[in-house]
Short mmCIF file of C-alpha atoms (C1' of nucleotides) in Angstrom, two decimals:
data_model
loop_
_atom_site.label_atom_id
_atom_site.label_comp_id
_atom_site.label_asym_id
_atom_site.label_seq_id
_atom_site.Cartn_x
_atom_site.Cartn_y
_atom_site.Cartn_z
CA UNK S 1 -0.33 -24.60 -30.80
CA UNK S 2 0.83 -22.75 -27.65
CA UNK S 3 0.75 -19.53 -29.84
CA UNK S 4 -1.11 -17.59 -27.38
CA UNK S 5 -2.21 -13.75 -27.83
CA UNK S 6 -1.63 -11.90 -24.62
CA UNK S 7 -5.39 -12.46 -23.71
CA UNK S 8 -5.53 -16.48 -23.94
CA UNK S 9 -1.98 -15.98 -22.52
CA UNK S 10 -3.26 -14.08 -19.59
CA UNK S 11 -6.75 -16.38 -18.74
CA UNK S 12 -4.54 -19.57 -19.05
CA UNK S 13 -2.53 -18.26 -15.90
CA UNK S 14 -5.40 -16.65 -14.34
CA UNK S 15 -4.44 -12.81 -14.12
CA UNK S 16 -5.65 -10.13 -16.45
CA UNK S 17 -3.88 -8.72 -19.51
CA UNK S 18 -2.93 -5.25 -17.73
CA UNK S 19 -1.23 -7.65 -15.31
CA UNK S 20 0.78 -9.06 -17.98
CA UNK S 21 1.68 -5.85 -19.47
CA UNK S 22 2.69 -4.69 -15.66
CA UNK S 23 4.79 -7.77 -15.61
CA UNK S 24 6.75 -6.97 -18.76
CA UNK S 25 7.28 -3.50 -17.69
CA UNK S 26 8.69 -4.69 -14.51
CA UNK S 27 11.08 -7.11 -16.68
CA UNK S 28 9.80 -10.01 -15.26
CA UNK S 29 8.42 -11.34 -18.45
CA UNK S 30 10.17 -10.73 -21.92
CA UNK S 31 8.37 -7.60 -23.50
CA UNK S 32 8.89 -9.21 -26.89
CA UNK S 33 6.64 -12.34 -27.89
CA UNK S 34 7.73 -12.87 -31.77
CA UNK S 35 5.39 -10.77 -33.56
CA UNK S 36 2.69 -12.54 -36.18
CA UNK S 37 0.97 -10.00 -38.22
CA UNK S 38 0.36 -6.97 -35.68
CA UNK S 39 -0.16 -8.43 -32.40
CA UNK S 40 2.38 -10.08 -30.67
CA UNK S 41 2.27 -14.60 -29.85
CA UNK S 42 3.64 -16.18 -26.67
CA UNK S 43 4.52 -19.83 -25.72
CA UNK S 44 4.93 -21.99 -23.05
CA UNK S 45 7.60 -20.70 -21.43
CA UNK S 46 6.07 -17.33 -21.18
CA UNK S 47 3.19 -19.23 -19.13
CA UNK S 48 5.79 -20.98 -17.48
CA UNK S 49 7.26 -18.04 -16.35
CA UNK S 50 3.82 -16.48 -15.75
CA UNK S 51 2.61 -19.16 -13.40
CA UNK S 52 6.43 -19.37 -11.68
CA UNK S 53 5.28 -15.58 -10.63
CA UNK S 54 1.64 -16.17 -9.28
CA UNK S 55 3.45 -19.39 -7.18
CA UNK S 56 6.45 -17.59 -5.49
CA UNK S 57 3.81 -14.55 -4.44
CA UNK S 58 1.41 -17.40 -2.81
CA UNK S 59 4.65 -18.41 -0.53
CA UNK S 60 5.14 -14.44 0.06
CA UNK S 61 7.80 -13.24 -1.91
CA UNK S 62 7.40 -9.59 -3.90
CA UNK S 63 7.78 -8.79 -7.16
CA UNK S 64 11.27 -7.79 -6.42
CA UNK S 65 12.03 -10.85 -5.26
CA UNK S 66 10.61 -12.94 -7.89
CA UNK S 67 12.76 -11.27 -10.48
CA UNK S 68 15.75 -12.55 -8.52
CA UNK S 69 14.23 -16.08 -8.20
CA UNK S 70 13.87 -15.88 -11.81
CA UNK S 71 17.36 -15.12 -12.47
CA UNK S 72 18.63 -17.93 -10.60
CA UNK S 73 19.83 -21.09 -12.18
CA UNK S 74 18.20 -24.00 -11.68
CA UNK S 75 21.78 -25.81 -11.95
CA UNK S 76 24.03 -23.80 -10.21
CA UNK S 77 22.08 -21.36 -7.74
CA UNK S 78 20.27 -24.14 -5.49
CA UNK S 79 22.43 -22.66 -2.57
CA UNK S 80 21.19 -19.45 -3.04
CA UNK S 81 17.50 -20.74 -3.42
CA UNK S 82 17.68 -22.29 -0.51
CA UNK S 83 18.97 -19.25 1.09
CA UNK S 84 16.27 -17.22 -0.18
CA UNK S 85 13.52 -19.73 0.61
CA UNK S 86 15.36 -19.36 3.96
CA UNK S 87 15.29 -15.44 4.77
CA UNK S 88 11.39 -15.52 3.20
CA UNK S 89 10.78 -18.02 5.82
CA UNK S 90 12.11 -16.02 8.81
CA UNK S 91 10.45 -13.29 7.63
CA UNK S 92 6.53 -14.84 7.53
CA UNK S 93 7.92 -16.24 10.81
CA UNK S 94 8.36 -12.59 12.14
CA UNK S 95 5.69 -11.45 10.58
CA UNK S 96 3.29 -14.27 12.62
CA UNK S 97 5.03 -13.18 15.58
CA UNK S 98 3.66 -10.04 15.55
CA UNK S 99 0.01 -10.79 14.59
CA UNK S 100 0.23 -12.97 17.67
CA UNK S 101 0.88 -9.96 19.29
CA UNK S 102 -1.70 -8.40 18.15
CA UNK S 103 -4.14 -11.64 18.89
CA UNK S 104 -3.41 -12.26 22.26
CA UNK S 105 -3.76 -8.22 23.24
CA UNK S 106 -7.19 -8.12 21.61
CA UNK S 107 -8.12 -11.47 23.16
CA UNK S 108 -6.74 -10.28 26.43
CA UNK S 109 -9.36 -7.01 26.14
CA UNK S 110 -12.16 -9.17 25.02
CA UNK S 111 -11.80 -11.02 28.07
CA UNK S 112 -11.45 -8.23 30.29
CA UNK S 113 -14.79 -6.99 28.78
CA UNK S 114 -16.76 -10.09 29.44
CA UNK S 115 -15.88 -9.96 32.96
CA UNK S 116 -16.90 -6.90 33.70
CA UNK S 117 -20.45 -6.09 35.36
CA UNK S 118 -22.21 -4.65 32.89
CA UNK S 119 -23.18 -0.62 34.48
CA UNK S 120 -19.64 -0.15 33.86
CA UNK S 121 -17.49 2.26 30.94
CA UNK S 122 -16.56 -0.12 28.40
CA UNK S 123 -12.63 -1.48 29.58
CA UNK S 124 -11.94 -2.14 25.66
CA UNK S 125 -12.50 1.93 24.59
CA UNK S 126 -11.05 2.20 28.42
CA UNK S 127 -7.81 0.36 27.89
CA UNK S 128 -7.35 2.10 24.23
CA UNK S 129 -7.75 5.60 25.74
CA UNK S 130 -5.81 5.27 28.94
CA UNK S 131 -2.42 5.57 29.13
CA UNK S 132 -0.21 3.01 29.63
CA UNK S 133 3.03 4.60 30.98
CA UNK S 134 4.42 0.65 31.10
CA UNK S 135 3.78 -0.15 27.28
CA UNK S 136 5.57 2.97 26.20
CA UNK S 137 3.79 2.76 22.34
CA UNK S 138 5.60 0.16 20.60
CA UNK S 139 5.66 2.03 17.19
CA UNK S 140 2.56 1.07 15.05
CA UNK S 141 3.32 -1.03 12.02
CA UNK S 142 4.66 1.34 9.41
CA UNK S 143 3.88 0.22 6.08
CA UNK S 144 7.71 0.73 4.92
CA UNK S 145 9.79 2.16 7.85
CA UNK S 146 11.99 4.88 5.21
CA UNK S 147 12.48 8.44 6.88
CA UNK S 148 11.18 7.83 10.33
CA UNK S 149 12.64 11.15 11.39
CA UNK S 150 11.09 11.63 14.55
CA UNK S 151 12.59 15.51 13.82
CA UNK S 152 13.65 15.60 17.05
CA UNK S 153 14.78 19.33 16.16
CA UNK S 154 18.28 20.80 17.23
CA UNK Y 1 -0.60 23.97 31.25
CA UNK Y 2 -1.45 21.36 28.61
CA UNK Y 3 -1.48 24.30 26.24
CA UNK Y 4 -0.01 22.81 23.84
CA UNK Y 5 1.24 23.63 20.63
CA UNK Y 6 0.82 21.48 17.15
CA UNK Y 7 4.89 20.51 17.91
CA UNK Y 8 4.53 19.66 21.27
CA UNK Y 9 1.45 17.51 21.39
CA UNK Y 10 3.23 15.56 18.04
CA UNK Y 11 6.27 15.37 20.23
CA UNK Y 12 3.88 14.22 23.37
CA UNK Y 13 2.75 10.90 21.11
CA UNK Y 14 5.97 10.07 19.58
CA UNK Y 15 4.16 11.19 16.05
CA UNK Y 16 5.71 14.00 13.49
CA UNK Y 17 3.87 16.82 12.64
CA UNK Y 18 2.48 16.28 9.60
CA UNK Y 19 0.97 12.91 11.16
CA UNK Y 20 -1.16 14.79 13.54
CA UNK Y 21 -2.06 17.46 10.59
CA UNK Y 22 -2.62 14.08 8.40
CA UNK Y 23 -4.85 12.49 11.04
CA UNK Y 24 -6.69 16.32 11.20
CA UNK Y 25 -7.61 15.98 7.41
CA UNK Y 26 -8.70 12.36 7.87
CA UNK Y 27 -11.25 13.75 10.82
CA UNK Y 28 -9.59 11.33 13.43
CA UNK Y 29 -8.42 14.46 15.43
CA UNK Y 30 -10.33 18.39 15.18
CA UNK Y 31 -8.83 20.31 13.35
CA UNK Y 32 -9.52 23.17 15.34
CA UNK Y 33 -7.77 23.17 18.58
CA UNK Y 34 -8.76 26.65 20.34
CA UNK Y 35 -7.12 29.58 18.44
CA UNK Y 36 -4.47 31.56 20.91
CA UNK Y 37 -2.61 34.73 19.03
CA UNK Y 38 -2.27 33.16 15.46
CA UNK Y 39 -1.38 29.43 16.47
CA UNK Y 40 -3.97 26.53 17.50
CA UNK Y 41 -3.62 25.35 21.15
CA UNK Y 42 -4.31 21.72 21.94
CA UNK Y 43 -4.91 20.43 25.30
CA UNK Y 44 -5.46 16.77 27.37
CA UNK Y 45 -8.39 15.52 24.98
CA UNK Y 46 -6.71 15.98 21.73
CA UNK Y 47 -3.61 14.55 23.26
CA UNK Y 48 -5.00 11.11 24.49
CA UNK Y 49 -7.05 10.78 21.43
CA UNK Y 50 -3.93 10.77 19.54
CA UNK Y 51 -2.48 8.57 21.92
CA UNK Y 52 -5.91 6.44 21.28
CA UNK Y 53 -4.96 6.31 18.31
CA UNK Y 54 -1.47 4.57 18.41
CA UNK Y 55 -2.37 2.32 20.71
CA UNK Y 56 -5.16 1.15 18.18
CA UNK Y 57 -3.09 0.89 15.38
CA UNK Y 58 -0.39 -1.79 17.43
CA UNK Y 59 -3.60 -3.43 17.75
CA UNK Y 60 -4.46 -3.89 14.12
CA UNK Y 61 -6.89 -1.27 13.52
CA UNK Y 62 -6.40 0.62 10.41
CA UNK Y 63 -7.18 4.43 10.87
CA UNK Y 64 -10.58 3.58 8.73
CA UNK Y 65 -11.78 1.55 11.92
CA UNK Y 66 -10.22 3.60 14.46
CA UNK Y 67 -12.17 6.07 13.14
CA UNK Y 68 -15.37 4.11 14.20
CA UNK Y 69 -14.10 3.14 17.70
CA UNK Y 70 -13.39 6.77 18.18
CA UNK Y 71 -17.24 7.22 17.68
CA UNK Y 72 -18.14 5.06 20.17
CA UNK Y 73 -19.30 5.85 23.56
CA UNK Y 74 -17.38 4.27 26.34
CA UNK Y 75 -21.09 4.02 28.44
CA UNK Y 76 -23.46 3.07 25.66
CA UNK Y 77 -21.19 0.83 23.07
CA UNK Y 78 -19.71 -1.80 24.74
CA UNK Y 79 -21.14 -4.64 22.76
CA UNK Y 80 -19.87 -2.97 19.86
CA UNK Y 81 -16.71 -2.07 20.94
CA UNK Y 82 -16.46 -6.13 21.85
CA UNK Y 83 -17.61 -7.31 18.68
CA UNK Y 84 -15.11 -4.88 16.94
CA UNK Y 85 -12.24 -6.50 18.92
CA UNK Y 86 -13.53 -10.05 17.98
CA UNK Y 87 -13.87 -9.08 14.37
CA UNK Y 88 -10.43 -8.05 14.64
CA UNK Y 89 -9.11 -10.96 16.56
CA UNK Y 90 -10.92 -13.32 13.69
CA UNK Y 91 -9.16 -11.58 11.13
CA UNK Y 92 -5.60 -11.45 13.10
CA UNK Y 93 -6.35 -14.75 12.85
CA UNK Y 94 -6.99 -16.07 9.46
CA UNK Y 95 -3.87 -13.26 8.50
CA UNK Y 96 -2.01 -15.81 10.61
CA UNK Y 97 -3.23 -18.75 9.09
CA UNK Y 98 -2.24 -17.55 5.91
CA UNK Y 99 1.16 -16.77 6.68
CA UNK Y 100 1.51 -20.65 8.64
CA UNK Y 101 0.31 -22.06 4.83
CA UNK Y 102 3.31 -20.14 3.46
CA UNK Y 103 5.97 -20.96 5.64
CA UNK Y 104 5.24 -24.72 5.75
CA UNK Y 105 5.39 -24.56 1.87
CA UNK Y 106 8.93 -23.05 2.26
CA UNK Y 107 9.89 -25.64 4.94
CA UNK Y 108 8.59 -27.82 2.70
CA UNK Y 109 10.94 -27.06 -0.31
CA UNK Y 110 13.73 -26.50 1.86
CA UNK Y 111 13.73 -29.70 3.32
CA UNK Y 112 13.29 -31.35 -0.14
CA UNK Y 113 15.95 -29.66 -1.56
CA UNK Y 114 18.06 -30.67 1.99
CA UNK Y 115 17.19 -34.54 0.87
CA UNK Y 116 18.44 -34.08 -2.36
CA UNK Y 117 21.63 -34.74 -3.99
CA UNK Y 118 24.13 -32.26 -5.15
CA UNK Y 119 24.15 -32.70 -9.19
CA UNK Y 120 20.56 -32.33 -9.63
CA UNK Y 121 18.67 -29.28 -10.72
CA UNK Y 122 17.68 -27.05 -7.59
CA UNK Y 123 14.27 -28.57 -6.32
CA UNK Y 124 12.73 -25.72 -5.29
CA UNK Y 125 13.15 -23.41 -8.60
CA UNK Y 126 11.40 -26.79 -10.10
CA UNK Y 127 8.80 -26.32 -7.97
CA UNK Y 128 8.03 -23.31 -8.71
CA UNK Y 129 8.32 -23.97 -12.52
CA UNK Y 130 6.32 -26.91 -12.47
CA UNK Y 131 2.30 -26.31 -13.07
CA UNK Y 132 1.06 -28.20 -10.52
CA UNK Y 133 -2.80 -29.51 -11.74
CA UNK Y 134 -3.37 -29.90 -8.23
CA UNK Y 135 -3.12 -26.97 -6.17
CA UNK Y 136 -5.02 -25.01 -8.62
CA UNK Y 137 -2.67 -21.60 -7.86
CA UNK Y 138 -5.27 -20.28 -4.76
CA UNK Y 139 -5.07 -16.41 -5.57
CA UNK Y 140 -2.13 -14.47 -4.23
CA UNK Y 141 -2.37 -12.32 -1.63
CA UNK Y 142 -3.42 -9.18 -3.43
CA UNK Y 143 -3.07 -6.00 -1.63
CA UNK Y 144 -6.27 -4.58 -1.38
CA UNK Y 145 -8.81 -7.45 -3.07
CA UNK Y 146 -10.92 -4.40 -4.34
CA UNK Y 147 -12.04 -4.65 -8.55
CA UNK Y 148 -10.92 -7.81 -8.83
CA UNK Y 149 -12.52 -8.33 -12.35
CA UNK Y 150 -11.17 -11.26 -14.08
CA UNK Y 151 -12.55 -10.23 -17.33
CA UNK Y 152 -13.63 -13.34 -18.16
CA UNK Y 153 -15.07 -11.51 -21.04
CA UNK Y 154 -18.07 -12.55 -22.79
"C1'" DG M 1 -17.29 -5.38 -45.64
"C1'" DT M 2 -18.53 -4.25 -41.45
"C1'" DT M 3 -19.11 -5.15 -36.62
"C1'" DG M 4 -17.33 -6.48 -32.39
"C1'" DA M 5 -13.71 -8.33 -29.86
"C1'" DC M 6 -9.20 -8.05 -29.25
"C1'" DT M 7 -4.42 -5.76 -29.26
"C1'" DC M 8 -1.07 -1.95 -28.72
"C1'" DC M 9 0.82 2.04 -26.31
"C1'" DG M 10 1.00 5.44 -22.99
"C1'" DT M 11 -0.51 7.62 -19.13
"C1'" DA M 12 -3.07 8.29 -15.01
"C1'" DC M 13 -5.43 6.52 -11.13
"C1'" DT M 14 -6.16 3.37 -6.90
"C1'" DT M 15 -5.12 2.32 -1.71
"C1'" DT M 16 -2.87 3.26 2.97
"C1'" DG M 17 -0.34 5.94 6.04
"C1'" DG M 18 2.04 9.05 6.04
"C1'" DT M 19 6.42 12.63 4.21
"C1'" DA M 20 8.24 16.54 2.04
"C1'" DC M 21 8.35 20.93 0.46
"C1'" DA M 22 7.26 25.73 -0.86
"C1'" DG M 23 5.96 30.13 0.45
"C1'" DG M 24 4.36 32.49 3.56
"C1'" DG M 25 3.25 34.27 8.79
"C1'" DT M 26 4.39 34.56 13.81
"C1'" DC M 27 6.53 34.21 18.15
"C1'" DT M 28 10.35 34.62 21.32
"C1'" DA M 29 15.00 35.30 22.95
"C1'" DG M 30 19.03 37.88 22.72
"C1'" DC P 1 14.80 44.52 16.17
"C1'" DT P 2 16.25 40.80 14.08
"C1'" DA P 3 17.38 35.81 13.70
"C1'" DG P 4 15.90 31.40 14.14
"C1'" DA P 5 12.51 28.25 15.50
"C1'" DC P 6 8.21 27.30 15.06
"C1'" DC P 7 3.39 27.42 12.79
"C1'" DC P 8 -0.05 27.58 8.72
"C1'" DT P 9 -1.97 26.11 4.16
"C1'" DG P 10 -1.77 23.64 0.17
"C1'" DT P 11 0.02 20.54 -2.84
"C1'" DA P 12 2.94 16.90 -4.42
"C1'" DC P 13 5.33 12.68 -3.51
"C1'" DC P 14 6.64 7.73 -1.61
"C1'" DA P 15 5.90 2.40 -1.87
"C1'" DA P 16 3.46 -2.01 -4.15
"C1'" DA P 17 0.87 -4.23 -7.26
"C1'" DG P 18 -1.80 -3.59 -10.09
"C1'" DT P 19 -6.31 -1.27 -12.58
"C1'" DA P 20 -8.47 1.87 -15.75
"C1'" DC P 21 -8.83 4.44 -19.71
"C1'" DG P 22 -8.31 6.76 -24.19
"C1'" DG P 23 -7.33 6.48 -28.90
"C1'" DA P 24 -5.89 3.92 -32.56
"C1'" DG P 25 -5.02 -0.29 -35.16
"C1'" DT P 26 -6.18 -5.19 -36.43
"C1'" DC P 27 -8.22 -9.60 -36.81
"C1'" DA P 28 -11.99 -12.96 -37.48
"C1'" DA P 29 -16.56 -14.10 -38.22
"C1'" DC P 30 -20.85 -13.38 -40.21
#
DNA sequence: GTTGACTCCGTACTTTGGTACAGGGTCTAG
DNA sequence: CTAGACCCTGTACCAAAGTACGGAGTCAAC
């Protein structure tokens, strides 16, 4: 047993074969599999390594990352683990930070709204089109902050 | 004055260029702008809906959304606009919750592997190799949960 | 011995919020 | 009147984590 096709390999860790494939092609699983007539058979520590991936993306870490985890020893990297587990925490930490922000600005508008008398110009689409000289615009959350030129010319 | 040119209204919102011609093809700002000699001209309006804009987006809105608040009518869509903020706010919210579950499973393995002693094998790469039964692997966070089709086959 | 499900391989597409660039035209200052 | 800065249009590209698809081969069951 544990001879699994890529398919039973695939439903046993809950992700779809294209996944799979995606994962090999990213190196994080072995592309080989002995071969057993045509198709190719993986074993337990394929799943292993499978499920290791779908657990350290639940706690937030990227693909990236997870190929570094994987590399790590389980004998003589714990320092470094617990580095990493570390910097990921910081990280979600800043990350909460900001949605707070976000939270406490929205729930700040809400509240403006329900205390205003009703014959009025909604304060929410008020707020969000007047401008706020104080805030100055605290850049919007750029999916990956690479060349933020603000071409600021010569 | 605010006769402004594509450069200068960009430079006005602390966007590039291309962003305002971006949000133009997305239909978040008109693309027309009165013509004046061979250039477009854009004045007050265009500038504090782009400003509109920004602000939304520190807020959480996605330019999808802020498309719809843009539609609404300061006067006659105030319940909307409020129920669109509290929509938001709810799922600020359950964003954050998602991020606490992560970092107290990092604290968690962090402190283990704090409380544990120096020749064993690193506790927190053995977490994440074990198969935990129990917490059944809740679905990472996926992107955009869109065709999520396990293909459970027949 | 054929049908249907599965595998293999490669490539292209998805989403979001922009960037970058090419090949023009135009405007303005010196 | 010419150089350089700016504008216009259109298209292609970026990241991340997959998803989809086409065409061909193969395996197992009936």
């Amino acid at each position: 047993m544990s001879d699994l096709t890529i398919g039973t390999l695939a439903k046993s860790a809950g992700v779809g074969v294209e996944t799979v494939r995606y994962y090999q092609r990213r190196g994080l699983l072995p592309q080989g599999g002995t071969h057993k007539g045509a198709f190719r058979v993986y074993g337990t520590d394929e799943l292993a390594r499978l499920r290791f991936i779908r657990r350290a993306q639940t706690l937030g870490f990227n693909l990236e990352e997870i190929a570094e985890l994987l590399a790590l020893d389980e004998e003589t990297d714990r320092e470094r683990a617990r580095a990493f587990a570390q910097a990921k925490i910081a990280d979600v930490e800043s990350r909460i930070r900001q949605l707070e922000e976000m939270r406490s600005a929205l729930q700040g508008l809400v509240t403006c709204c329900e205390h205003t008398e009703a014959p009025a110009p909604c304060p929410i689409l008020h707020a969000l089109a007047a401008a706020p000289e104080e805030a100055p615009l605290t850049s919007p959350p750029k999916a990956h902050a690479r060349g933020t030129r603000a071409r600021t010319s010569s």
